[in-house]
Tab-separated table of C-alpha atoms in Angstrom:
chain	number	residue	atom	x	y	z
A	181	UNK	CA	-10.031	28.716	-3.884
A	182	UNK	CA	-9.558	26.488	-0.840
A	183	UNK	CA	-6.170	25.457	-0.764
A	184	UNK	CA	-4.810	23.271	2.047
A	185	UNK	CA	-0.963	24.211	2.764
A	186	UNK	CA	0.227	22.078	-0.236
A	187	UNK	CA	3.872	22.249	0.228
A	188	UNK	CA	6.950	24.770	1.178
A	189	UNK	CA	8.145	25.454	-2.392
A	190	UNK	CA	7.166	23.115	-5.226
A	191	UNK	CA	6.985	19.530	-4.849
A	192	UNK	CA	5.954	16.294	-6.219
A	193	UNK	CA	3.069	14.112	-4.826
A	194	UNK	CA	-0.630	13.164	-4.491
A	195	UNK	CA	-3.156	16.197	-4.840
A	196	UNK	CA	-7.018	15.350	-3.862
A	197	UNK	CA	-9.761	18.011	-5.177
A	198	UNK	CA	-13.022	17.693	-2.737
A	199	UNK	CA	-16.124	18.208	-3.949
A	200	UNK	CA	-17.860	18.540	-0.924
A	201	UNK	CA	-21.564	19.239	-1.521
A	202	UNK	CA	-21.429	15.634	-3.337
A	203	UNK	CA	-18.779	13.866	-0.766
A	204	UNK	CA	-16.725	13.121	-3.777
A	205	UNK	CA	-12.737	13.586	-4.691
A	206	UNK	CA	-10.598	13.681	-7.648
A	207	UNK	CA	-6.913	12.228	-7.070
A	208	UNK	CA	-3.780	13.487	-9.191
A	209	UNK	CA	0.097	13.421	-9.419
A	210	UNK	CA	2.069	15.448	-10.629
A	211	UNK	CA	5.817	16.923	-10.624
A	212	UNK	CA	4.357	19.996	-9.914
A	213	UNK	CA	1.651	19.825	-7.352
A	214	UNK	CA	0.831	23.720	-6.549
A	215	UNK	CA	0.769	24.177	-10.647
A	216	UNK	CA	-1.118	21.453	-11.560
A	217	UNK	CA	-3.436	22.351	-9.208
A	218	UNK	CA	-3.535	26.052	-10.450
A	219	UNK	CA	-4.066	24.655	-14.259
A	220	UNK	CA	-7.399	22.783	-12.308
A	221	UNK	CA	-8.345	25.866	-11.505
A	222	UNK	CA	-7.919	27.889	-14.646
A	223	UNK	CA	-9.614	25.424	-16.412
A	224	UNK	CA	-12.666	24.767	-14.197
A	225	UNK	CA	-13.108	28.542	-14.493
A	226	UNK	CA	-12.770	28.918	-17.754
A	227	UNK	CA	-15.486	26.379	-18.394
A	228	UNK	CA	-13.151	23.922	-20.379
A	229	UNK	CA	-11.722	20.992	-17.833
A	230	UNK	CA	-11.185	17.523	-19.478
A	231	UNK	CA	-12.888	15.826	-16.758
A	232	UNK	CA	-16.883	16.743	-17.517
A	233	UNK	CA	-17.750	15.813	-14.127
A	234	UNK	CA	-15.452	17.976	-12.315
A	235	UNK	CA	-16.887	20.619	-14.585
A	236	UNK	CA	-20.434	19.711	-14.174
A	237	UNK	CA	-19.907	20.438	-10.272
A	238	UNK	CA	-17.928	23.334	-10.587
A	239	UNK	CA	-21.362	24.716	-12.685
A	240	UNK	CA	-23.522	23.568	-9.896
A	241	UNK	CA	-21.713	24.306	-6.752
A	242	UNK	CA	-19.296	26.832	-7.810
A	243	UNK	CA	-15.697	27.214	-6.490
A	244	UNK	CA	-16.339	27.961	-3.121
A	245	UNK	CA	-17.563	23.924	-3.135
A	246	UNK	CA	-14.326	22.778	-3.986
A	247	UNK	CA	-11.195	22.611	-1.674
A	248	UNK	CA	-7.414	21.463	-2.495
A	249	UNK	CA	-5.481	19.223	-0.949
A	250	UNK	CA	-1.639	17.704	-0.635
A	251	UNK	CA	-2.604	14.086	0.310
A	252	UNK	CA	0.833	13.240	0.286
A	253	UNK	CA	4.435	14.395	-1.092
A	254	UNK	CA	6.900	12.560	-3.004
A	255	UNK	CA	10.151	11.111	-0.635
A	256	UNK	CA	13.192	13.628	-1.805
A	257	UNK	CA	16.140	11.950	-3.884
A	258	UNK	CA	14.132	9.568	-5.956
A	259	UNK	CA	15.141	8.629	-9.538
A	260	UNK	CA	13.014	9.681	-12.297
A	261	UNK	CA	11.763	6.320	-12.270
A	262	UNK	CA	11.049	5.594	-8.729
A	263	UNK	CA	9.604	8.338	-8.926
A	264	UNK	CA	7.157	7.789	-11.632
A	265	UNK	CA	6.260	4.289	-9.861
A	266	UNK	CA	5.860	5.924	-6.539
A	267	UNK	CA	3.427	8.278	-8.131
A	268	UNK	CA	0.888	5.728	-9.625
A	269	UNK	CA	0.796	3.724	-6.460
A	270	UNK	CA	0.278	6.266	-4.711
A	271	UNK	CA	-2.428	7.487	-7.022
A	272	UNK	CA	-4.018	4.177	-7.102
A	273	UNK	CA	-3.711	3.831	-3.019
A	274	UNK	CA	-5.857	6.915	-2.275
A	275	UNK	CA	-8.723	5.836	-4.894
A	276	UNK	CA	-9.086	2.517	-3.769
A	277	UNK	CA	-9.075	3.875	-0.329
A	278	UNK	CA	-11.944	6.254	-1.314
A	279	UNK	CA	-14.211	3.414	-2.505
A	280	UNK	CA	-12.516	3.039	-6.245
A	281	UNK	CA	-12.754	4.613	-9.714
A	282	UNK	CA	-16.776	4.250	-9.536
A	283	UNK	CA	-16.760	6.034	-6.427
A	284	UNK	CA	-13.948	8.825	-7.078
A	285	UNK	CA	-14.757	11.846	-10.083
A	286	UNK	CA	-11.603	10.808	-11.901
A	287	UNK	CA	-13.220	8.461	-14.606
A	288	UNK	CA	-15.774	9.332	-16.980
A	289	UNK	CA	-18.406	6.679	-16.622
């Protein structure tokens, strides 16, 4: 597993999952970004991930393939939420900036 430094502890924020054989990302939040990114894992292994095209590529390129990143953590000190809001802009920021839902793995088309 390629994992970029995600953060010093836990933290909230922005997680991106390349796919880079196919040039493609998958964008998440979450409260918990080193977990969440774990549960990914554990679930692309064990052949049962809720997004099918994640887990189509995992198939086909294996995990080597696939690398981890923090795009961005959450400011400190933020209600629950401004916090909550902060998340799904930010979300919504980095797959617009990658071309959109039609161009990012995080919808099933």
């Amino acid at each position: 597993v390629a994992y970029s430094p995600i953060c010093d502890g836990e933290c909230a924020g922005i997680s991106e999952i390349r796919v880079e054989p196919e040039c493609k990302s998958y964008f998440g939040q979450s409260l918990h970004v080193r977990d969440r990114l774990k549960a990914h894992w554990r679930d692309l292994s064990a052949g049962w991930h809720a997004n099918p095209e994640l887990q189509r590529y995992w198939h086909i390129y294996g995990p080597k393939a696939f690398e981890a990143l923090l795009k961005v953590a959450a400011p400190p000190g933020q209600d629950d939420l401004h916090l909550a809001r902060w998340l799904v802009t930010q979300e919504r920021h980095y797959i617009q900036q990658a071309g959109g839902m039609r161009a990012v793995i995080n919808a099933d088309w």
